[in-house]
PDB file of C-alpha atoms in Angstrom:
ATOM      1  CA  MET A  29       0.000   0.000   0.000  1.00 59.00           C
ATOM      2  CA  GLN A  30       1.411   3.365  -1.006  1.00 64.00           C
ATOM      3  CA  ALA A  31       1.467   5.885   1.815  1.00 64.00           C
ATOM      4  CA  THR A  32      -0.543   9.091   1.333  1.00 72.00           C
ATOM      5  CA  ILE A  33      -0.952  12.233   3.428  1.00 83.00           C
ATOM      6  CA  GLU A  34      -1.649  15.861   2.611  1.00 84.00           C
ATOM      7  CA  PRO A  35       1.674  17.748   2.186  1.00 84.00           C
ATOM      8  CA  ALA A  36       0.575  20.522   4.574  1.00 90.00           C
ATOM      9  CA  HIS A  37      -0.176  17.973   7.301  1.00 86.00           C
ATOM     10  CA  LEU A  38       3.075  16.100   6.662  1.00 91.00           C
ATOM     11  CA  SER A  39       5.211  19.230   7.032  1.00 91.00           C
ATOM     12  CA  ALA A  40       3.304  20.387  10.135  1.00 94.00           C
ATOM     13  CA  TYR A  41       3.628  17.029  11.882  1.00 93.00           C
ATOM     14  CA  ILE A  42       7.306  16.686  10.947  1.00 93.00           C
ATOM     15  CA  ALA A  43       7.968  20.139  12.415  1.00 93.00           C
ATOM     16  CA  SER A  44       6.147  19.104  15.598  1.00 93.00           C
ATOM     17  CA  ARG A  45       8.198  15.907  15.819  1.00 92.00           C
ATOM     18  CA  ILE A  46      11.455  17.865  15.518  1.00 92.00           C
ATOM     19  CA  CYS A  47      10.311  20.232  18.280  1.00 92.00           C
ATOM     20  CA  HIS A  48       9.403  17.249  20.464  1.00 89.00           C
ATOM     21  CA  ASP A  49      12.858  15.712  20.023  1.00 89.00           C
ATOM     22  CA  LEU A  50      14.604  18.981  20.904  1.00 91.00           C
ATOM     23  CA  VAL A  51      12.458  20.231  23.782  1.00 91.00           C
ATOM     24  CA  SER A  52      14.247  18.379  26.604  1.00 88.00           C
ATOM     25  CA  SER A  53      17.696  19.583  25.493  1.00 89.00           C
ATOM     26  CA  VAL A  54      16.555  23.183  25.052  1.00 88.00           C
ATOM     27  CA  SER A  55      14.775  23.095  28.421  1.00 89.00           C
ATOM     28  CA  SER A  56      18.038  21.999  30.049  1.00 87.00           C
ATOM     29  CA  ILE A  57      19.784  25.030  28.566  1.00 88.00           C
ATOM     30  CA  THR A  58      17.132  27.509  29.703  1.00 88.00           C
ATOM     31  CA  ASN A  59      17.002  25.979  33.202  1.00 84.00           C
ATOM     32  CA  ALA A  60      20.789  26.213  33.492  1.00 82.00           C
ATOM     33  CA  LEU A  61      20.741  29.864  32.431  1.00 83.00           C
ATOM     34  CA  ASP A  62      18.050  30.585  35.021  1.00 82.00           C
ATOM     35  CA  PHE A  63      20.186  28.985  37.760  1.00 77.00           C
ATOM     36  CA  MET A  64      23.250  30.939  36.719  1.00 78.00           C
ATOM     37  CA  ASN A  65      21.355  34.238  36.976  1.00 76.00           C
ATOM     38  CA  GLU A  66      20.566  33.609  40.649  1.00 73.00           C
ATOM     39  CA  PRO A  67      22.934  34.024  43.640  1.00 67.00           C
ATOM     40  CA  GLN A  68      24.526  30.667  44.372  1.00 68.00           C
ATOM     41  CA  ASP A  69      27.589  28.964  45.771  1.00 71.00           C
ATOM     42  CA  SER A  70      30.395  27.589  43.635  1.00 77.00           C
ATOM     43  CA  GLU A  71      29.059  24.017  43.746  1.00 80.00           C
ATOM     44  CA  MET A  72      25.636  25.019  42.460  1.00 80.00           C
ATOM     45  CA  ARG A  73      27.222  27.148  39.762  1.00 79.00           C
ATOM     46  CA  ALA A  74      29.345  24.189  38.665  1.00 83.00           C
ATOM     47  CA  GLN A  75      26.191  22.054  38.452  1.00 83.00           C
ATOM     48  CA  ALA A  76      24.450  24.750  36.415  1.00 82.00           C
ATOM     49  CA  GLU A  77      27.424  24.999  34.050  1.00 86.00           C
ATOM     50  CA  LYS A  78      27.386  21.214  33.580  1.00 86.00           C
ATOM     51  CA  LEU A  79      23.634  21.296  32.891  1.00 85.00           C
ATOM     52  CA  LEU A  80      24.208  24.051  30.340  1.00 87.00           C
ATOM     53  CA  HIS A  81      27.040  22.148  28.656  1.00 88.00           C
ATOM     54  CA  ASP A  82      25.109  18.862  28.568  1.00 88.00           C
ATOM     55  CA  GLY A  83      21.974  20.523  27.202  1.00 88.00           C
ATOM     56  CA  ALA A  84      23.881  22.361  24.475  1.00 92.00           C
ATOM     57  CA  ASP A  85      25.789  19.207  23.514  1.00 92.00           C
ATOM     58  CA  SER A  86      22.596  17.149  23.351  1.00 91.00           C
ATOM     59  CA  ALA A  87      20.818  19.800  21.270  1.00 92.00           C
ATOM     60  CA  ALA A  88      23.746  20.010  18.836  1.00 94.00           C
ATOM     61  CA  ARG A  89      23.830  16.220  18.366  1.00 94.00           C
ATOM     62  CA  LYS A  90      20.099  16.033  17.773  1.00 94.00           C
ATOM     63  CA  LEU A  91      20.053  19.001  15.389  1.00 94.00           C
ATOM     64  CA  LYS A  92      22.831  17.519  13.267  1.00 94.00           C
ATOM     65  CA  PHE A  93      20.966  14.211  13.040  1.00 96.00           C
ATOM     66  CA  LEU A  94      17.519  15.707  12.406  1.00 95.00           C
ATOM     67  CA  ARG A  95      18.913  17.984   9.688  1.00 93.00           C
ATOM     68  CA  TYR A  96      20.067  14.822   7.909  1.00 94.00           C
ATOM     69  CA  ALA A  97      17.094  12.562   8.701  1.00 95.00           C
ATOM     70  CA  PHE A  98      14.362  15.116   7.916  1.00 94.00           C
ATOM     71  CA  GLY A  99      16.095  18.045   6.229  1.00 89.00           C
ATOM     72  CA  SER A 100      17.865  18.952   3.025  1.00 84.00           C
ATOM     73  CA  VAL A 101      21.095  17.052   3.758  1.00 85.00           C
ATOM     74  CA  GLY A 102      19.268  13.785   3.134  1.00 81.00           C
ATOM     75  CA  LEU A 103      18.251  15.034  -0.322  1.00 83.00           C
ATOM     76  CA  SER A 104      21.806  15.657  -1.535  1.00 86.00           C
ATOM     77  CA  ASN A 105      22.990  13.942  -4.710  1.00 84.00           C
ATOM     78  CA  GLY A 106      25.805  11.426  -4.962  1.00 84.00           C
ATOM     79  CA  ALA A 107      27.220   8.973  -2.473  1.00 90.00           C
ATOM     80  CA  ALA A 108      26.976   9.593   1.243  1.00 92.00           C
ATOM     81  CA  ASP A 109      29.954   9.249   3.556  1.00 92.00           C
ATOM     82  CA  ILE A 110      29.043   6.012   5.359  1.00 92.00           C
ATOM     83  CA  HIS A 111      31.400   6.724   8.266  1.00 93.00           C
ATOM     84  CA  ASP A 112      29.928  10.202   8.728  1.00 95.00           C
ATOM     85  CA  ALA A 113      26.327   8.918   8.621  1.00 94.00           C
ATOM     86  CA  LYS A 114      27.150   6.222  11.191  1.00 95.00           C
ATOM     87  CA  GLN A 115      28.874   8.730  13.457  1.00 96.00           C
ATOM     88  CA  ILE A 116      25.953  11.205  13.325  1.00 96.00           C
ATOM     89  CA  THR A 117      23.470   8.406  14.077  1.00 97.00           C
ATOM     90  CA  ALA A 118      25.546   7.014  16.949  1.00 96.00           C
ATOM     91  CA  SER A 119      25.880  10.502  18.416  1.00 95.00           C
ATOM     92  CA  PHE A 120      22.103  10.985  18.236  1.00 95.00           C
ATOM     93  CA  VAL A 121      21.478   7.665  19.991  1.00 94.00           C
ATOM     94  CA  ALA A 122      24.017   8.590  22.681  1.00 91.00           C
ATOM     95  CA  SER A 123      22.202  11.886  23.343  1.00 88.00           C
ATOM     96  CA  HIS A 124      19.266  10.012  24.925  1.00 83.00           C
ATOM     97  CA  ASN A 125      19.101   8.943  28.556  1.00 77.00           C
ATOM     98  CA  LYS A 126      18.106   5.337  27.853  1.00 78.00           C
ATOM     99  CA  GLN A 127      20.545   4.969  24.988  1.00 82.00           C
ATOM    100  CA  PRO A 128      20.590   1.522  23.378  1.00 91.00           C
ATOM    101  CA  GLU A 129      23.718  -0.185  22.111  1.00 94.00           C
ATOM    102  CA  LEU A 130      24.054   0.436  18.362  1.00 96.00           C
ATOM    103  CA  ASN A 131      25.789  -2.127  16.122  1.00 97.00           C
ATOM    104  CA  TRP A 132      26.558  -1.867  12.401  1.00 97.00           C
ATOM    105  CA  ASP A 133      26.884  -4.560   9.719  1.00 96.00           C
ATOM    106  CA  ILE A 134      27.121  -2.777   6.361  1.00 94.00           C
ATOM    107  CA  GLU A 135      28.300  -4.702   3.303  1.00 91.00           C
ATOM    108  CA  THR A 136      28.007  -2.323   0.364  1.00 87.00           C
ATOM    109  CA  GLU A 137      30.372   0.106  -1.282  1.00 80.00           C
ATOM    110  CA  HIS A 138      27.693   2.665  -2.084  1.00 84.00           C
ATOM    111  CA  LEU A 139      25.041   4.386   0.005  1.00 91.00           C
ATOM    112  CA  SER A 140      23.227   7.431  -1.301  1.00 93.00           C
ATOM    113  CA  PHE A 141      22.129  10.229   1.012  1.00 94.00           C
ATOM    114  CA  SER A 142      18.579   8.876   0.684  1.00 95.00           C
ATOM    115  CA  HIS A 143      19.729   5.427   1.832  1.00 96.00           C
ATOM    116  CA  ALA A 144      21.469   7.008   4.819  1.00 96.00           C
ATOM    117  CA  ARG A 145      18.350   9.031   5.632  1.00 96.00           C
ATOM    118  CA  LEU A 146      16.242   5.860   5.483  1.00 97.00           C
ATOM    119  CA  ILE A 147      18.615   4.077   7.879  1.00 97.00           C
ATOM    120  CA  MET A 148      18.480   7.015  10.285  1.00 97.00           C
ATOM    121  CA  ASN A 149      14.683   7.014  10.318  1.00 97.00           C
ATOM    122  CA  MET A 150      14.581   3.248  10.803  1.00 98.00           C
ATOM    123  CA  VAL A 151      16.903   3.653  13.808  1.00 98.00           C
ATOM    124  CA  MET A 152      14.562   6.345  15.171  1.00 96.00           C
ATOM    125  CA  LEU A 153      11.669   3.911  14.840  1.00 97.00           C
ATOM    126  CA  ALA A 154      13.648   1.252  16.690  1.00 96.00           C
ATOM    127  CA  MET A 155      14.512   3.697  19.500  1.00 95.00           C
ATOM    128  CA  ASP A 156      10.838   4.577  19.968  1.00 93.00           C
ATOM    129  CA  CYS A 157      10.181   0.886  20.666  1.00 94.00           C
ATOM    130  CA  LEU A 158      12.873   0.692  23.387  1.00 93.00           C
ATOM    131  CA  PRO A 159      11.721   2.770  26.389  1.00 90.00           C
ATOM    132  CA  ARG A 160      14.276   1.073  28.664  1.00 90.00           C
ATOM    133  CA  GLY A 161      17.151   0.878  26.189  1.00 90.00           C
ATOM    134  CA  GLY A 162      18.476  -2.317  24.653  1.00 94.00           C
ATOM    135  CA  THR A 163      20.267  -3.204  21.431  1.00 96.00           C
ATOM    136  CA  ILE A 164      19.823  -2.014  17.849  1.00 97.00           C
ATOM    137  CA  ASN A 165      21.499  -3.939  15.026  1.00 98.00           C
ATOM    138  CA  VAL A 166      21.656  -2.358  11.563  1.00 98.00           C
ATOM    139  CA  LYS A 167      22.356  -4.587   8.560  1.00 97.00           C
ATOM    140  CA  VAL A 168      22.747  -3.479   4.917  1.00 96.00           C
ATOM    141  CA  ARG A 169      23.164  -5.952   2.056  1.00 94.00           C
ATOM    142  CA  ASN A 170      23.210  -5.913  -1.737  1.00 90.00           C
ATOM    143  CA  GLN A 171      20.541  -8.391  -2.840  1.00 87.00           C
ATOM    144  CA  VAL A 172      19.319  -9.693  -6.182  1.00 84.00           C
ATOM    145  CA  GLU A 173      16.157  -7.568  -6.001  1.00 86.00           C
ATOM    146  CA  GLY A 174      18.048  -4.484  -4.833  1.00 88.00           C
ATOM    147  CA  LEU A 175      19.580  -3.038  -1.702  1.00 94.00           C
ATOM    148  CA  GLY A 176      18.173  -4.385   1.561  1.00 96.00           C
ATOM    149  CA  ILE A 177      18.231  -2.704   4.970  1.00 97.00           C
ATOM    150  CA  SER A 178      17.151  -4.321   8.223  1.00 98.00           C
ATOM    151  CA  VAL A 179      17.085  -2.887  11.745  1.00 98.00           C
ATOM    152  CA  HIS A 180      16.581  -5.292  14.648  1.00 98.00           C
ATOM    153  CA  ALA A 181      15.752  -3.897  18.094  1.00 97.00           C
ATOM    154  CA  SER A 182      15.510  -5.822  21.343  1.00 96.00           C
ATOM    155  CA  GLY A 183      15.383  -4.854  24.986  1.00 92.00           C
ATOM    156  CA  GLN A 184      13.371  -4.681  28.171  1.00 89.00           C
ATOM    157  CA  ARG A 185       9.739  -3.728  27.481  1.00 89.00           C
ATOM    158  CA  CYS A 186      10.402  -3.548  23.744  1.00 93.00           C
ATOM    159  CA  LYS A 187       7.034  -2.809  22.170  1.00 93.00           C
ATOM    160  CA  LEU A 188       5.622  -1.828  18.805  1.00 95.00           C
ATOM    161  CA  ARG A 189       2.519   0.342  19.163  1.00 93.00           C
ATOM    162  CA  GLU A 190      -0.439  -0.574  16.983  1.00 94.00           C
ATOM    163  CA  ASP A 191      -0.707   2.901  15.460  1.00 93.00           C
ATOM    164  CA  THR A 192       3.012   2.821  14.644  1.00 95.00           C
ATOM    165  CA  ALA A 193       2.567  -0.523  12.871  1.00 95.00           C
ATOM    166  CA  ASP A 194      -0.342   0.968  10.905  1.00 93.00           C
ATOM    167  CA  ALA A 195       1.770   3.966   9.872  1.00 94.00           C
ATOM    168  CA  ILE A 196       4.645   1.716   8.772  1.00 95.00           C
ATOM    169  CA  ALA A 197       2.159  -0.152   6.566  1.00 93.00           C
ATOM    170  CA  GLY A 198       0.975   3.159   5.081  1.00 90.00           C
ATOM    171  CA  THR A 199      -2.426   2.913   6.779  1.00 91.00           C
ATOM    172  CA  GLU A 200      -3.787   5.934   8.623  1.00 89.00           C
ATOM    173  CA  PRO A 201      -4.113   5.093  12.335  1.00 90.00           C
ATOM    174  CA  GLU A 202      -7.628   4.902  13.778  1.00 87.00           C
ATOM    175  CA  GLU A 203      -7.244   8.270  15.518  1.00 86.00           C
ATOM    176  CA  GLY A 204      -5.624   9.939  12.503  1.00 87.00           C
ATOM    177  CA  TRP A 205      -2.109  11.131  11.814  1.00 91.00           C
ATOM    178  CA  SER A 206      -0.176  12.889  14.550  1.00 91.00           C
ATOM    179  CA  ALA A 207       3.286  14.249  15.278  1.00 88.00           C
ATOM    180  CA  ARG A 208       4.193  10.846  16.732  1.00 88.00           C
ATOM    181  CA  THR A 209       2.859   8.603  13.954  1.00 92.00           C
ATOM    182  CA  VAL A 210       4.091  10.767  11.080  1.00 94.00           C
ATOM    183  CA  GLN A 211       7.722   9.653  11.536  1.00 95.00           C
ATOM    184  CA  PRO A 212       7.036   5.963  10.712  1.00 95.00           C
ATOM    185  CA  LEU A 213       4.916   7.143   7.770  1.00 95.00           C
ATOM    186  CA  PHE A 214       7.768   9.393   6.628  1.00 95.00           C
ATOM    187  CA  THR A 215      10.126   6.414   6.837  1.00 96.00           C
ATOM    188  CA  ARG A 216       7.847   4.461   4.523  1.00 95.00           C
ATOM    189  CA  ILE A 217       7.665   7.402   2.105  1.00 94.00           C
ATOM    190  CA  ILE A 218      11.482   7.440   1.885  1.00 95.00           C
ATOM    191  CA  ALA A 219      11.555   3.684   1.187  1.00 96.00           C
ATOM    192  CA  GLU A 220       8.910   4.037  -1.515  1.00 94.00           C
ATOM    193  CA  GLY A 221      10.849   6.915  -3.060  1.00 93.00           C
ATOM    194  CA  LEU A 222      13.773   4.526  -3.407  1.00 94.00           C
ATOM    195  CA  GLY A 223      11.575   1.985  -5.201  1.00 95.00           C
ATOM    196  CA  GLY A 224      11.292  -0.299  -2.183  1.00 95.00           C
ATOM    197  CA  ASP A 225       8.986  -1.192   0.654  1.00 95.00           C
ATOM    198  CA  LEU A 226       8.954  -1.078   4.457  1.00 96.00           C
ATOM    199  CA  SER A 227       7.657  -3.774   6.783  1.00 96.00           C
ATOM    200  CA  VAL A 228       7.892  -4.714  10.443  1.00 97.00           C
ATOM    201  CA  GLU A 229       7.660  -7.890  12.507  1.00 95.00           C
ATOM    202  CA  ALA A 230       7.279  -7.845  16.267  1.00 94.00           C
ATOM    203  CA  ASP A 231       7.127 -10.225  19.206  1.00 88.00           C
ATOM    204  CA  GLU A 232       7.252  -9.761  22.977  1.00 82.00           C
ATOM    205  CA  ALA A 233      10.971  -8.974  23.109  1.00 87.00           C
ATOM    206  CA  ALA A 234      12.026  -7.571  19.740  1.00 96.00           C
ATOM    207  CA  ILE A 235      11.042  -5.885  16.509  1.00 97.00           C
ATOM    208  CA  LEU A 236      12.504  -6.297  13.039  1.00 98.00           C
ATOM    209  CA  LEU A 237      12.201  -3.501  10.472  1.00 98.00           C
ATOM    210  CA  ARG A 238      12.929  -4.389   6.853  1.00 97.00           C
ATOM    211  CA  SER A 239      13.229  -2.268   3.734  1.00 97.00           C
ATOM    212  CA  THR A 240      13.868  -4.312   0.586  1.00 95.00           C
ATOM    213  CA  GLY A 241      14.037  -3.848  -3.173  1.00 94.00           C
ATOM    214  CA  LEU A 242      15.684  -0.428  -2.867  1.00 95.00           C
ATOM    215  CA  ASN A 243      17.288   1.153  -5.925  1.00 92.00           C
ATOM    216  CA  ALA A 244      21.020   0.613  -5.548  1.00 82.00           C
ATOM    217  CA  GLU A 245      21.961   4.121  -6.653  1.00 76.00           C
ATOM    218  CA  GLY A 246      19.310   5.920  -4.627  1.00 68.00           C
TER     219      GLY A 246
END
């Protein structure tokens, strides 16, 4: 099933999702600035400075990733730097409190920026299913029918929400699209733009995201 959504709604929900991902980091910065403007001892000031540094670092990591995953960087032509894409993704994962372990198994000499953007969004989907952290394994293979990408996530309380599964399948959730369900839909749109598909399998302890039949050149 080909995913469909009004462009105005897609852009609005994507913007809301980006704001949601950044709000905790930005709040840390503003709270730290508030503390530093009040009279305090050296220990409290040191704590405020650490809060400011951590918030700014987290915001920078997330912005760099989101600019690639949702923004114009992911639309660039030519081959992506695989090492750079992996580093940006790993940094984004590390910016979260319940960060999962991220493992890579990439066997291809070419990834386009669109392929990299698809991987990033699949990792985001996996993270949303791991509220207590866990492990995410990314595998990329050249197959007869085209490039194949799989992302396997496992961990304590790993769960795939029903509305997320609907969005991955390109079906509008029962309560309509939202800032939370638009990201899995967007992931499917990227896969379809590459000539492929997106599917998910889930059990009580793990989920497996697959995107197959992707155009090799992106």
